[in-house]
Coordinates of C-alpha atoms and ligand atoms in Angstrom, one line a residue:
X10 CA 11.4 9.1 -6.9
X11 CA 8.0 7.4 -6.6
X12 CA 7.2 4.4 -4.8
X13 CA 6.9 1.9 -7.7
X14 CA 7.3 -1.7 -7.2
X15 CA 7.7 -4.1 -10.1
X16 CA 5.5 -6.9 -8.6
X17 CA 2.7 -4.2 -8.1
X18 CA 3.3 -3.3 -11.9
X19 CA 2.5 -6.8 -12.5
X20 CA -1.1 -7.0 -11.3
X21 CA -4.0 -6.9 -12.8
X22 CA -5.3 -2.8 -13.1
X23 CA -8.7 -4.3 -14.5
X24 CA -9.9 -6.4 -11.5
X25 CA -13.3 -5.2 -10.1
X26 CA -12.9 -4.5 -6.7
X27 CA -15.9 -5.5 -4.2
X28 CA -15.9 -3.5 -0.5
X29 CA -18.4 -4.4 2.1
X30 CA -21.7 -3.1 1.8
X31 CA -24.1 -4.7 4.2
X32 CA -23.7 -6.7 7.8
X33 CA -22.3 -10.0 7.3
X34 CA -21.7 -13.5 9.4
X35 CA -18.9 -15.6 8.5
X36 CA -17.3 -18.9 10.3
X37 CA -14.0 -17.1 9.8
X38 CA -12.7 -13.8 9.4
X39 CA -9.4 -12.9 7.9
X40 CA -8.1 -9.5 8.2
X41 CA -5.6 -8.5 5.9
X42 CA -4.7 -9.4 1.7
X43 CA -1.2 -10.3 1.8
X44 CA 0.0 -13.3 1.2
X45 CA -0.3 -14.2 4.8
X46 CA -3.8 -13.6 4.4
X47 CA -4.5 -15.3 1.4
X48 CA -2.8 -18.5 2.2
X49 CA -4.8 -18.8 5.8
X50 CA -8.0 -18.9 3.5
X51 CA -6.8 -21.2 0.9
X52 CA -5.6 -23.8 3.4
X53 CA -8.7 -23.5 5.9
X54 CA -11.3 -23.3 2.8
X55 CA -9.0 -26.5 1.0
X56 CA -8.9 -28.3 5.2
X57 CA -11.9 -27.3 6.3
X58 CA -15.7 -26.6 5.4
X59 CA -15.8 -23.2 7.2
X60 CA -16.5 -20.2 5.2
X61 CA -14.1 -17.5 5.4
X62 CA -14.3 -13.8 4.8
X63 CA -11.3 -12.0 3.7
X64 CA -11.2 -8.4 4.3
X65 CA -8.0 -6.0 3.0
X66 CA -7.8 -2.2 4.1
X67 CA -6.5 -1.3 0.8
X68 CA -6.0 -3.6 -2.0
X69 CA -5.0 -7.2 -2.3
X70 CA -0.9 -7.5 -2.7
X71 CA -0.2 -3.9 -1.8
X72 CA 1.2 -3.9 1.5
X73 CA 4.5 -5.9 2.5
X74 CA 3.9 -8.8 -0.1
X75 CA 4.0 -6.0 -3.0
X76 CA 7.0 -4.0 -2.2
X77 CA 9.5 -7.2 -0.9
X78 CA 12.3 -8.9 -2.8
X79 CA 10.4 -11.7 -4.1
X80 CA 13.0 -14.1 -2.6
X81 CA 12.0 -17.5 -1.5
X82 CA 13.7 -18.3 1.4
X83 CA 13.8 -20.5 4.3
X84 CA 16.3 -19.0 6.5
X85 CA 15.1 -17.0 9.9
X86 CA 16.2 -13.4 10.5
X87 CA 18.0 -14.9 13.5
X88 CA 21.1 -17.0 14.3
X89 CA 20.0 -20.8 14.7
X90 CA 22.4 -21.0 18.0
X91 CA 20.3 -17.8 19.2
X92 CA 17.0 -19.6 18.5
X93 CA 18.2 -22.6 20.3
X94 CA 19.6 -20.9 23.0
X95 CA 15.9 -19.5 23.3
X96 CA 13.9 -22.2 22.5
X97 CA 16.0 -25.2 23.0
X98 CA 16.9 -27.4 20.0
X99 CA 14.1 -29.8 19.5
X100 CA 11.8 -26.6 19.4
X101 CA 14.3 -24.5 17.6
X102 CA 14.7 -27.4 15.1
X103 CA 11.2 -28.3 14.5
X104 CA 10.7 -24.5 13.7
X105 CA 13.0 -24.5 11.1
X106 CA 11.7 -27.9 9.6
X107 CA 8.4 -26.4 9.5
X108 CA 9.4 -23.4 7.2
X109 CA 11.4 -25.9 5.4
X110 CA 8.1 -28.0 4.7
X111 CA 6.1 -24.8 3.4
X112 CA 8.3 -25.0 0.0
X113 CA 5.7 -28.1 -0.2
X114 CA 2.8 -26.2 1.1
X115 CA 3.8 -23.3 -1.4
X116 CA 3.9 -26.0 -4.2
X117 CA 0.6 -27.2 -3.5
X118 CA -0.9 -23.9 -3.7
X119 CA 0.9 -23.5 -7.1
X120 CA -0.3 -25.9 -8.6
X121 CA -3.7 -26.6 -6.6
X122 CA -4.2 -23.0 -7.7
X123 CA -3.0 -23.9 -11.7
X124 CA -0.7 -21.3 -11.5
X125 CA 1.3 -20.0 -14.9
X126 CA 3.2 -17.0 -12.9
X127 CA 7.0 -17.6 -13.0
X128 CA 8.4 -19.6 -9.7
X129 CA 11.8 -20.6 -10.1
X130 CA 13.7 -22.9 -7.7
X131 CA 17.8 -23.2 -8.0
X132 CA 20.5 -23.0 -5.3
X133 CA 21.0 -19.9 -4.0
X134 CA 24.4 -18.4 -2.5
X135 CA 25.5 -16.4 0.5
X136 CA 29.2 -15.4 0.5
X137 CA 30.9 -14.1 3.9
X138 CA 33.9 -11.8 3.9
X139 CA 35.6 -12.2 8.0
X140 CA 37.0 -15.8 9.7
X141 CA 34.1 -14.5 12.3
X142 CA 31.4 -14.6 10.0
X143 CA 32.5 -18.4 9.1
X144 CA 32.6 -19.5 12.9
X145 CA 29.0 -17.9 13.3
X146 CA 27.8 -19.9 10.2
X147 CA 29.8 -23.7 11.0
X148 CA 28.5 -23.1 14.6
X149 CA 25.2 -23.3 13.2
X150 CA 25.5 -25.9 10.7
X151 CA 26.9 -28.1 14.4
X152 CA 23.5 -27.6 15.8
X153 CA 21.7 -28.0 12.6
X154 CA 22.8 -31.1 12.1
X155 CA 22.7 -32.0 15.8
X156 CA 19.0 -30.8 15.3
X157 CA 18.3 -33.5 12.2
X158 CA 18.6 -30.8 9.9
X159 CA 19.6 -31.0 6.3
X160 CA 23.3 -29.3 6.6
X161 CA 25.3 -28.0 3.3
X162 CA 28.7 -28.0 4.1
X163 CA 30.4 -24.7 3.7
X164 CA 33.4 -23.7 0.8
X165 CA 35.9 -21.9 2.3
X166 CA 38.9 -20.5 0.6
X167 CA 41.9 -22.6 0.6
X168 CA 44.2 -19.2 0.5
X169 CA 43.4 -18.2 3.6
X170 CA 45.4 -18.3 6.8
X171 CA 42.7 -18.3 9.5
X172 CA 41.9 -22.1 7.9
X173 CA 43.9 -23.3 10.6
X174 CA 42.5 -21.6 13.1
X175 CA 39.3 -23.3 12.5
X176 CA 38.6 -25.8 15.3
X177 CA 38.2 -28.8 15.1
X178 CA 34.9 -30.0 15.8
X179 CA 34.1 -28.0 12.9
X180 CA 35.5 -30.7 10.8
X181 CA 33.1 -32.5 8.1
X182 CA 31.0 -29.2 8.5
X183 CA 33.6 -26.8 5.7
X184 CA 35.3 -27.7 2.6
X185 CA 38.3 -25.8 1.6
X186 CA 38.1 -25.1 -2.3
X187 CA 39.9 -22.7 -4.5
X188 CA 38.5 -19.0 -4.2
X189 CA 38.4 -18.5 -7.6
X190 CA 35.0 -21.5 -7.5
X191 CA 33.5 -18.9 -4.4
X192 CA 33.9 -15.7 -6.6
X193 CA 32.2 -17.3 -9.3
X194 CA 29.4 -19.0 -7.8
X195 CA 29.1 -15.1 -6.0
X196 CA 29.5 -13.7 -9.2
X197 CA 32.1 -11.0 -8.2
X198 CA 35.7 -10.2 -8.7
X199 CA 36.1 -8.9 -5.2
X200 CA 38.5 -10.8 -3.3
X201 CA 37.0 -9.9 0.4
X202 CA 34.9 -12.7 -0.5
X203 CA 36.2 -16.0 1.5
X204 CA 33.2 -18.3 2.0
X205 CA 30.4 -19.2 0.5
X206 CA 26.9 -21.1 1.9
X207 CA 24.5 -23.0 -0.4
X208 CA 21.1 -23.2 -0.1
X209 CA 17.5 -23.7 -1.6
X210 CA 16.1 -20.4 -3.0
X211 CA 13.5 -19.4 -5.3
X212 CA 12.1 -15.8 -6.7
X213 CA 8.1 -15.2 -7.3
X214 CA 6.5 -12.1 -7.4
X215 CA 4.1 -13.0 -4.3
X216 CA 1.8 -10.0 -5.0
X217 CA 0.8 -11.6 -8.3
X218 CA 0.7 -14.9 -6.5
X219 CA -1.7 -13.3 -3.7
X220 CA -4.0 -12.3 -6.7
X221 CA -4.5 -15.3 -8.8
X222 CA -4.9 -17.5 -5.5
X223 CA -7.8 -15.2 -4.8
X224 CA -9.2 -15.6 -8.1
X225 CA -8.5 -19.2 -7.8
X226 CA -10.6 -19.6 -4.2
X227 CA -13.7 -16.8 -5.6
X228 CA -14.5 -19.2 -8.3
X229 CA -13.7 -22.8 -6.3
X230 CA -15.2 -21.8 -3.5
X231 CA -18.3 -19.4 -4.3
X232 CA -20.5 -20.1 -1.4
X233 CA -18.1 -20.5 1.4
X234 CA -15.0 -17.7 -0.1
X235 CA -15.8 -13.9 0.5
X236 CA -13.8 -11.2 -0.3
X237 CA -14.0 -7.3 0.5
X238 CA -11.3 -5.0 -0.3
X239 CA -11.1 -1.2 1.0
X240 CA -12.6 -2.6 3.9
X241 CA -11.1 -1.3 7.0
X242 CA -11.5 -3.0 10.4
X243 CA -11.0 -0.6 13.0
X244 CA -11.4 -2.3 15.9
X245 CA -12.2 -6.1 17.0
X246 CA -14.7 -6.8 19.9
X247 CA -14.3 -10.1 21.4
X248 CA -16.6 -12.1 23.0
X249 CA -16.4 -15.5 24.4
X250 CA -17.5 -17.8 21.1
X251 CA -17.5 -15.0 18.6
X252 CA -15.9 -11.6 17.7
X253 CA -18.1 -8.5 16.5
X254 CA -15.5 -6.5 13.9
X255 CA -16.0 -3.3 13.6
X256 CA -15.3 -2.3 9.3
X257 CA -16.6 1.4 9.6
X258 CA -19.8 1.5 8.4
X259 CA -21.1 -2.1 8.7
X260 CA -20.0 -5.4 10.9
X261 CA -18.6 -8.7 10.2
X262 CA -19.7 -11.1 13.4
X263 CA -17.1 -14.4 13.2
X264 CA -16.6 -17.1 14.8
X265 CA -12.8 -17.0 14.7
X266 CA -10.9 -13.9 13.7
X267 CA -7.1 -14.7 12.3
X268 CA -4.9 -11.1 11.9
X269 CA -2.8 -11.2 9.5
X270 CA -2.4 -7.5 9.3
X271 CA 1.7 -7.3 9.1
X272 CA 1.3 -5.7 12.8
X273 CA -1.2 -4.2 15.4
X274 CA -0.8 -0.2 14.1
X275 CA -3.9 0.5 12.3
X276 CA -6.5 -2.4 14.6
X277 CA -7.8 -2.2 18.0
X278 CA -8.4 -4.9 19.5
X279 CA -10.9 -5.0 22.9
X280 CA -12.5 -7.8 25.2
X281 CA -16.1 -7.8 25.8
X282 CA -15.5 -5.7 29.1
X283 CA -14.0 -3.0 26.7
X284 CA -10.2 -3.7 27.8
X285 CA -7.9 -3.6 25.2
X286 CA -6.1 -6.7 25.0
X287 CA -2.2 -6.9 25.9
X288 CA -1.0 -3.8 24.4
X289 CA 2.4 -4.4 25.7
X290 CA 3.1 -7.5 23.5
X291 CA 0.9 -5.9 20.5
X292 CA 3.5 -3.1 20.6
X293 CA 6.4 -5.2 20.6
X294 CA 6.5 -5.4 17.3
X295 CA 8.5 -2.6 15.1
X296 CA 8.3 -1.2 12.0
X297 CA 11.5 -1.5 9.7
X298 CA 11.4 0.4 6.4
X299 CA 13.4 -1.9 3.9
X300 CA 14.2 -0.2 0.3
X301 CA 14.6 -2.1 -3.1
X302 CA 15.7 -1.1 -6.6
X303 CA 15.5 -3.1 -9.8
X304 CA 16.8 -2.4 -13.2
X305 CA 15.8 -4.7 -16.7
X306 CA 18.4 -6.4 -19.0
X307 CA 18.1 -8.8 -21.6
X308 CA 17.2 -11.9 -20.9
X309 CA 20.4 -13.7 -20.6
X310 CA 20.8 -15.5 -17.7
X311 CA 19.2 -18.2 -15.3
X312 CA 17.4 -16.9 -12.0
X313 CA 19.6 -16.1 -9.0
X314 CA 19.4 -14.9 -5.5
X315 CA 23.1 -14.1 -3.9
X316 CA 23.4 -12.1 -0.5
X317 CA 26.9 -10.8 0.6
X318 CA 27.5 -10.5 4.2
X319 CA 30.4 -7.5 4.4
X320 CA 32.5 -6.0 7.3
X321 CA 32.5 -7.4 10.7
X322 CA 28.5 -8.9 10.6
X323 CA 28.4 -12.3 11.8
X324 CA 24.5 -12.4 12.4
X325 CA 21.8 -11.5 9.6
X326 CA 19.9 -9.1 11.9
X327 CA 22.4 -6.5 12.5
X328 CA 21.0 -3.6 11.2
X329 CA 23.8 -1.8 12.0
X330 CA 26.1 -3.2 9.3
X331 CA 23.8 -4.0 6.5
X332 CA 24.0 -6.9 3.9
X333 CA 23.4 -6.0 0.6
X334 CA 21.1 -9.1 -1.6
X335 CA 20.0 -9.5 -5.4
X336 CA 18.5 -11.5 -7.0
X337 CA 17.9 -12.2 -10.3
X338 CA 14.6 -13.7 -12.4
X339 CA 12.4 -13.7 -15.9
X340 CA 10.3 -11.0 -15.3
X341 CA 8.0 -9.7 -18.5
X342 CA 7.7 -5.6 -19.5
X343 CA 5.9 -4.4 -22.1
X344 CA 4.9 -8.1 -23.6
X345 CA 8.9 -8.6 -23.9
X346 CA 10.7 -11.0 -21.5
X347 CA 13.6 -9.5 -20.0
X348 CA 15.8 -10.3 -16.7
X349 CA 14.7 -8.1 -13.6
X350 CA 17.7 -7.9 -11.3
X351 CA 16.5 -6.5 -7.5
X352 CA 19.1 -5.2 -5.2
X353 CA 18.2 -5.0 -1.2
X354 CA 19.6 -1.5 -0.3
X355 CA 19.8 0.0 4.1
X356 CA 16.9 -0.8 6.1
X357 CA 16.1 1.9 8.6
X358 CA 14.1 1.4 11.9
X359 CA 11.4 3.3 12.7
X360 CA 10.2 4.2 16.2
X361 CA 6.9 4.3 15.3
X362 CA 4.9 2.3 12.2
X363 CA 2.5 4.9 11.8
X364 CA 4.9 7.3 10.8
X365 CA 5.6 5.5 7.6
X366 CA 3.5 5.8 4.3
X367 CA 3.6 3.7 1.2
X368 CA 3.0 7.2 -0.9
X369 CA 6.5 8.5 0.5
X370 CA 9.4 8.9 -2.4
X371 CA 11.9 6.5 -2.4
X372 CA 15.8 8.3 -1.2
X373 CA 17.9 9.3 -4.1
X374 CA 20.9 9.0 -1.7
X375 CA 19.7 5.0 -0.7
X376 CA 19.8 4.7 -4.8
X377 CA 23.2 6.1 -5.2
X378 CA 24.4 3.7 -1.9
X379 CA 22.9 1.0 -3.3
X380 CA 24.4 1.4 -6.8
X381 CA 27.9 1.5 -5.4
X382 CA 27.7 -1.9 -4.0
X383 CA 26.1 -3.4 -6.8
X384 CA 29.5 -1.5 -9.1
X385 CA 31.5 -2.4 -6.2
X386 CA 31.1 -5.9 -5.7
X387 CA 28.7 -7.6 -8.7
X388 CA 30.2 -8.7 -12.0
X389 CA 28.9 -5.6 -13.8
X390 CA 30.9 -3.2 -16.4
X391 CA 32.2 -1.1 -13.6
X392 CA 31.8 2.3 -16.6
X393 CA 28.1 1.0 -17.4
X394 CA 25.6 3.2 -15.8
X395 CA 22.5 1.4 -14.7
X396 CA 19.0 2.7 -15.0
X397 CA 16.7 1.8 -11.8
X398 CA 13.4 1.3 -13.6
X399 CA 11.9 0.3 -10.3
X400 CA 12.7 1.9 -6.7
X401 CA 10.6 1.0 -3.8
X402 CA 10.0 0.4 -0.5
X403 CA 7.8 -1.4 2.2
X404 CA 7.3 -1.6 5.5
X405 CA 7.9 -4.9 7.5
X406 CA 6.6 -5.9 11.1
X407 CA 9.7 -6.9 13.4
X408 CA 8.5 -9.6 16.0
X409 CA 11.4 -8.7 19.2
X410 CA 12.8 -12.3 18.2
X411 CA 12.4 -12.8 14.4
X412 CA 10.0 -15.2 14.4
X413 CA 6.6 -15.1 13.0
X414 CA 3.3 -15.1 15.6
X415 CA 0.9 -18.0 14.2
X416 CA -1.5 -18.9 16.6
X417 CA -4.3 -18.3 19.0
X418 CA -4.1 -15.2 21.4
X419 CA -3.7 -16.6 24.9
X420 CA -6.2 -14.6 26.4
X421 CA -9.0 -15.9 23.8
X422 CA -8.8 -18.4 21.4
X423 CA -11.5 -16.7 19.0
X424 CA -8.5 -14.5 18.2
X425 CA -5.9 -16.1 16.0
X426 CA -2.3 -14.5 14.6
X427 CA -0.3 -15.0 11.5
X428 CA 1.5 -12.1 11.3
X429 CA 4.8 -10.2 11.9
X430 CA 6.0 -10.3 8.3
X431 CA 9.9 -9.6 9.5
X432 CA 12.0 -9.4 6.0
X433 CA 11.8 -13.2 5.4
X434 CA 8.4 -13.5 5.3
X435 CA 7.1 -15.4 2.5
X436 CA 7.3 -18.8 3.5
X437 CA 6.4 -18.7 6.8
X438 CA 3.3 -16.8 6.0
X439 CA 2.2 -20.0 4.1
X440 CA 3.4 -21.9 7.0
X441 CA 1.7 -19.6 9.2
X442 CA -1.7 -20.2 7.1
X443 CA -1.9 -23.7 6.9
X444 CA -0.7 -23.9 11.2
X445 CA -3.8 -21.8 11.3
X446 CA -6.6 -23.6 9.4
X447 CA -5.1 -26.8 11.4
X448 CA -6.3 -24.8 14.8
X449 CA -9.5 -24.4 13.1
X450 CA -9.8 -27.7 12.4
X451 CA -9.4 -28.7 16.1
X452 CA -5.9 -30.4 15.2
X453 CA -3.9 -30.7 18.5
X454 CA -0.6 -29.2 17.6
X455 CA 2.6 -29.7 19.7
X456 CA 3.8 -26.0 21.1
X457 CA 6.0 -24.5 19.0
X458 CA 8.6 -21.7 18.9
X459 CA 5.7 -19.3 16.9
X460 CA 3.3 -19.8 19.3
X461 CA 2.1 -16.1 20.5
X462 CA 3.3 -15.5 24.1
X463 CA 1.5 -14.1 26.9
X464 CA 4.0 -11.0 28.0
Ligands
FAD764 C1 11.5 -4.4 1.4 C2 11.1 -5.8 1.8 C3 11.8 -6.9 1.3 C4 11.4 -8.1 1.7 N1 12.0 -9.2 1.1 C5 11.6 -10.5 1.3 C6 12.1 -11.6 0.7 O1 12.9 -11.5 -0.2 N2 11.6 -12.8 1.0 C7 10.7 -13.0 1.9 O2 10.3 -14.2 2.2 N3 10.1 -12.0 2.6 C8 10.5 -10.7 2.3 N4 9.9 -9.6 2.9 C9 8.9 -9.9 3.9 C10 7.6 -10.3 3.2 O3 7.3 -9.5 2.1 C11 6.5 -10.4 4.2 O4 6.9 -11.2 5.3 C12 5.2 -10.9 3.6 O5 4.9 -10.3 2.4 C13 4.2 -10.6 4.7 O6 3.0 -10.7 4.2 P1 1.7 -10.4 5.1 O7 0.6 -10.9 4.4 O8 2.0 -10.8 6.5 O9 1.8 -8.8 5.2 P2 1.3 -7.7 4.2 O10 1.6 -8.1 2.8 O11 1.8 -6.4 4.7 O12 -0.3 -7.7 4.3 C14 -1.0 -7.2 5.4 C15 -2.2 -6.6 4.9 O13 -3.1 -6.3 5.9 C16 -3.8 -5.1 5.6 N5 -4.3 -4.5 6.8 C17 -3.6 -4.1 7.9 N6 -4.4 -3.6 8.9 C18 -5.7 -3.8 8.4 C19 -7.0 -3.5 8.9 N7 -7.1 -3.0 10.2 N8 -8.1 -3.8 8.2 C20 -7.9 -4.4 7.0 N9 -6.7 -4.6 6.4 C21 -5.6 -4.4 7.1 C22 -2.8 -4.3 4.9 O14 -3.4 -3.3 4.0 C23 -2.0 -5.3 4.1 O15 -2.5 -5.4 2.8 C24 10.3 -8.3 2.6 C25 9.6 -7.2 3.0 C26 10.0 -5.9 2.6 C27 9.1 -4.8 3.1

C-alpha cells in the first residue's frame, strides 16, 4: 500500500513551483516548508521588516506537516510532573502556557491569512483504562493548577472500587460520574474505559494550511517574501554576522539562518574554521516512524478527536504500549463533503532517520492492527468492514525530552532552531515561529524550557 496522505491529496497539483536559480542575499533564511517553516516567516515578515527567504528541499507541506493527524493539540509528549521535575514549575508552566497561547497565534494566522480551509475547535476527549493511569493524570492536574494553569477536573467512574483509594489531596481535582456519561463522551461500548480528560482540540489539515499561508505572504509581501522549493541546502557555513548556505549549485548569504528542518539528517552545519558544530546534541534527536489510516463516511457527525490510553501506560511517550487516537472532521473528496475519520496506528523507532523514505509502502499488518482497535473499542458495526482510503506515514524528529528546540544555537546566534517536530507538533511550531521572529526583533525573552542547550 502506497504512501498516500489525505492532507497531501488536498493540495493544490497546479501550483508553479520556483527553485533557486542564481546567488541570492537575504536578511533571513528559512530552511525547511513545513509548517514550522512557514509560520517563522509569517510572524518575522508580519513583526519585522526583514526579508526572508524560504527554502524547502522538496515541496511545501510534504514532510511531517503532510503525513500527521491533523490534530490540534496543546498537550506535550511528556508528563507535566516530568517537565517540572526537569525544569522546575515556573519554567515548566510558562512552557505549557506558551503552547496554550499559540491557539491565538494560530488564529491570527487564520484569519490574517483569510483562510476558508476547515479548522474546527470543540472539546476533545482522552479516556484512561488503569487506577494508575488516573494517579499519573490528577498528579498533573495538582501541579497544573499549582502552576496557574487552567485545570479540567477529571470524570471518573463512580463503579469503581479503586475510587477510594484515591488520596486525598486529589480532592476538587476528579469528579465521580456514572460510566455510562465516560463511554459516551469516548464513544465506545468497552467497559475498560474508567476515566475520561477534557480538553481543547481542533483538526486542520496543516499541509493545506502551510500552502495558502505561502500564497498569502508571496502576494503581501512581494519584495521582502522569497520562496524556492526543490532547493536543497547541504551544508551551512557560519561566520560571525552572516552564514553562507550552501543550496547545491548556487548560495544564499543571510544574516540569520532559522532550521526548521524536522531534524539535523540531511544539513551540515560548519563554523568558519570548518568544525562542525555540536554533533553530539544535533544527533540527539531520533527519528520515529508514526503510521495513519483514514477511511470516508457520510457526513454525519461533528468533528472529534478522542485518544484511548490502554493497558498499564500511565505516560503518553511510552512507545512500548501504544495509544491508539482518531479523530474525526469535514473533509471534501471528489467535490462531495464527507467525514474523514484518521486512526493513529504503532509508532516504531528508528535507529537511524536516514533509513526512512516517504516513497516506502505503508504495512498491511499495521492496517490490520490498527483496524482491530478501531472494531475493538469505537462505536462501529463490529460486522462492517471498513475501507482505508488513505494509509500513510511520516517521519517525526524526537528531541531526548519532548520538547521542541526554538531558539538561537549557543555557539552562534546567526543560527536559530525551530524544529524537532516530536508527534505533537503543530502548535508549537507556530509557537516556535513567532518566539523566533521575536529574537529577530531584538525582543529580550526570559529563558525558557525550549531554549536549545549546549551538551
Ligand atoms: C504520523 C504523524 C502524526 C502526527 N500527528 C500530529 C498531530 O495530530 N498533531 C500535531 O500537533 N502534530 C502531529 N505530528 C507532528 C507534526 O506533524 C509536526 O510536529 C509538524 O508538522 C512539524 O512541522 P515541521 O515544519 O517542523 O517539519 P516538517 O513538516 O517535516 O518540515 C520540515 C521540512 O524541512 C525540509 N528540509 C529538511 N532538510 C532540508 C534541507 N537540508 N534543505 C531544504 N529543506 C529541508 C523537509 O523537506 C520538510 O519539508 C505528527 C507527525 C507525524 C509524522
Amino acid at each position: 500500500m502506497k504512501n498516500n496522505s489525505p492532507w497531501i491529496h488536498q493540495l493544490n497539483k497546479e501550483r508553479v513551483i520556483e527553485h533557486l536559480k542564481k546567488d541570492i542575499e537575504s536578511d533571513v533564511a528559512v530552511v525547511g516548508g513545513g509548517i514550522a517553516g512557514i509560520s517563522t516567516a509569517f510572524f518575522i515578515l508580519r513583526d519585522t521588516l526583514k526579508s526572508v527567504t524560504l527554502l524547502e528541499g522538496g515541496r511545501l507541506g510534504h514532510g511531517a506537516t503532510g503525513h500527521n493527524a491533523g490534530q490540534v493539540t496543546n498537550y506535550f509528549e511528556r508528563s507535566f510532573h516530568e517537565l517540572v521535575e526537569e525544569f522546575g514549575l515556573e519554567k515548566a508552566s510558562a512552557g505549557q502556557r506558551s503552547i496554550e497561547l499559540a491557539w491565538e497565534l494560530m488564529g491570527q494566522m487564520y484569519t490574517e491569512a483569510n483562510l476558508d480551509i476547515p479548522f474546527s475547535r470543540f472539546t476533545g476527549f482522552a479516556g484512561f483504562s488503569t487506577f494508575e493511569q488516573i494517579i499519573a493524570v490528577l498528579k498533573n492536574n495538582v501541579l497544573r493548577s499549582r502552576g496557574g494553569l487552567d485545570v479540567r477536573p477529571l470524570l471518573i467512574a463512580n463503579n469503581i472500587e479503586s475510587k477510594d483509594s484515591i488520596p486525598a489531596e486529589y480532592e476538587g481535582f476528579y469528579v465521580l460520574v456514572p460510566q455510562t456519561e465516560i463511554l459516551d463522551k469516548l464513544e465506545t461500548t468497552n467497559a475498560d474505559f474508567i476515566a475520561l480528560a477534557e480538553s481543547q482540540k481542533g483538526v486542520v489539515n496543516s499541509a493545506l494550511f502551510t500552502e495558502r499561508v505561502a500564497e498569502y505572504l508571496l502576494k503581501k509581501y512581494p519584495d521582502r517574501f522569497f520562496l524556492y522549493e526543490q532547493t536543497h541546502i547541504n551544508k551551512v557555513v557560519l561566520h560571525k554576522e552572516y552564514a553562507m548556505l550552501d543550496a547545491e549549485t548556487h548560495t544564499v548569504k543571510a544574516w540569520k539562518v532559522v532550521l526548521c528542518t524536522n531534524g539535523f539528517d540531511r544539513i551540515k552545519i560548519f563554523d568558519a574554521s570548518g568544525l562542525e558544530i555540536d554533533t553530539r546534541f544535533h544527533h540527539s534527536i531520533h527519528g520515529v516512524v508514526g503510521r495513519m489510516s483514514g477511511y470516508l463516511e457520510d457526513m454525519a457527525k461533528p468533528p472529534m478527536a478522542i485518544s484511548y490510553y490502554m493497558g498499564v501506560q500511565a505516560s503518553f511517550d511510552d512507545m512500548d504500549d501504544p495509544y491508539f487516537y482518531l479523530t474525526r472532521r469535514a473533509y471534501e473528496y471528489n467535490d462531495n463533503k464527507h467525514n474523514l475519520t484518521c486512526l493513529g496506528g504503532p509508532q516504531q523507532m528508528i535507529p537511524d532517520r536516514a533509513e526512512y523514505h516517504p516513497e516506502f509502502d505503508y504495512p498491511e499488518e499495521i492496517e490490520k492492527t490498527t483496524d482491530a482497535f478501531l472494531h475493538k473499542l469505537y462505536n462501529i458495526d463490529p460486522t462492517k468492514n471498513v475501507e482505508y482510503l488513505f494509509t500513510w506515514h511520516g517521519l517525526m524528529g524526537y528531541t531526548p525530552n519532548g520538547v521542541r528546540l526554538v531558539g538561537e544555537e549557543p555557539k552562534n546566534p546567526v543560527l536559530l532552531y525551530n524544529l524537532g517536530c516530536n508527534g505533537v507538533g503543530i502548535l508549537p511550531s507556530i509557537f516556535g515561529g513567532d518566539r523566533i521572529a521575536k529574537l529577530i526583533k531584538g525582543e529580550k525573552l526570559t529563558a525558557s524550557i525550549f531554549d536549545p542547550q549546549d551538551r
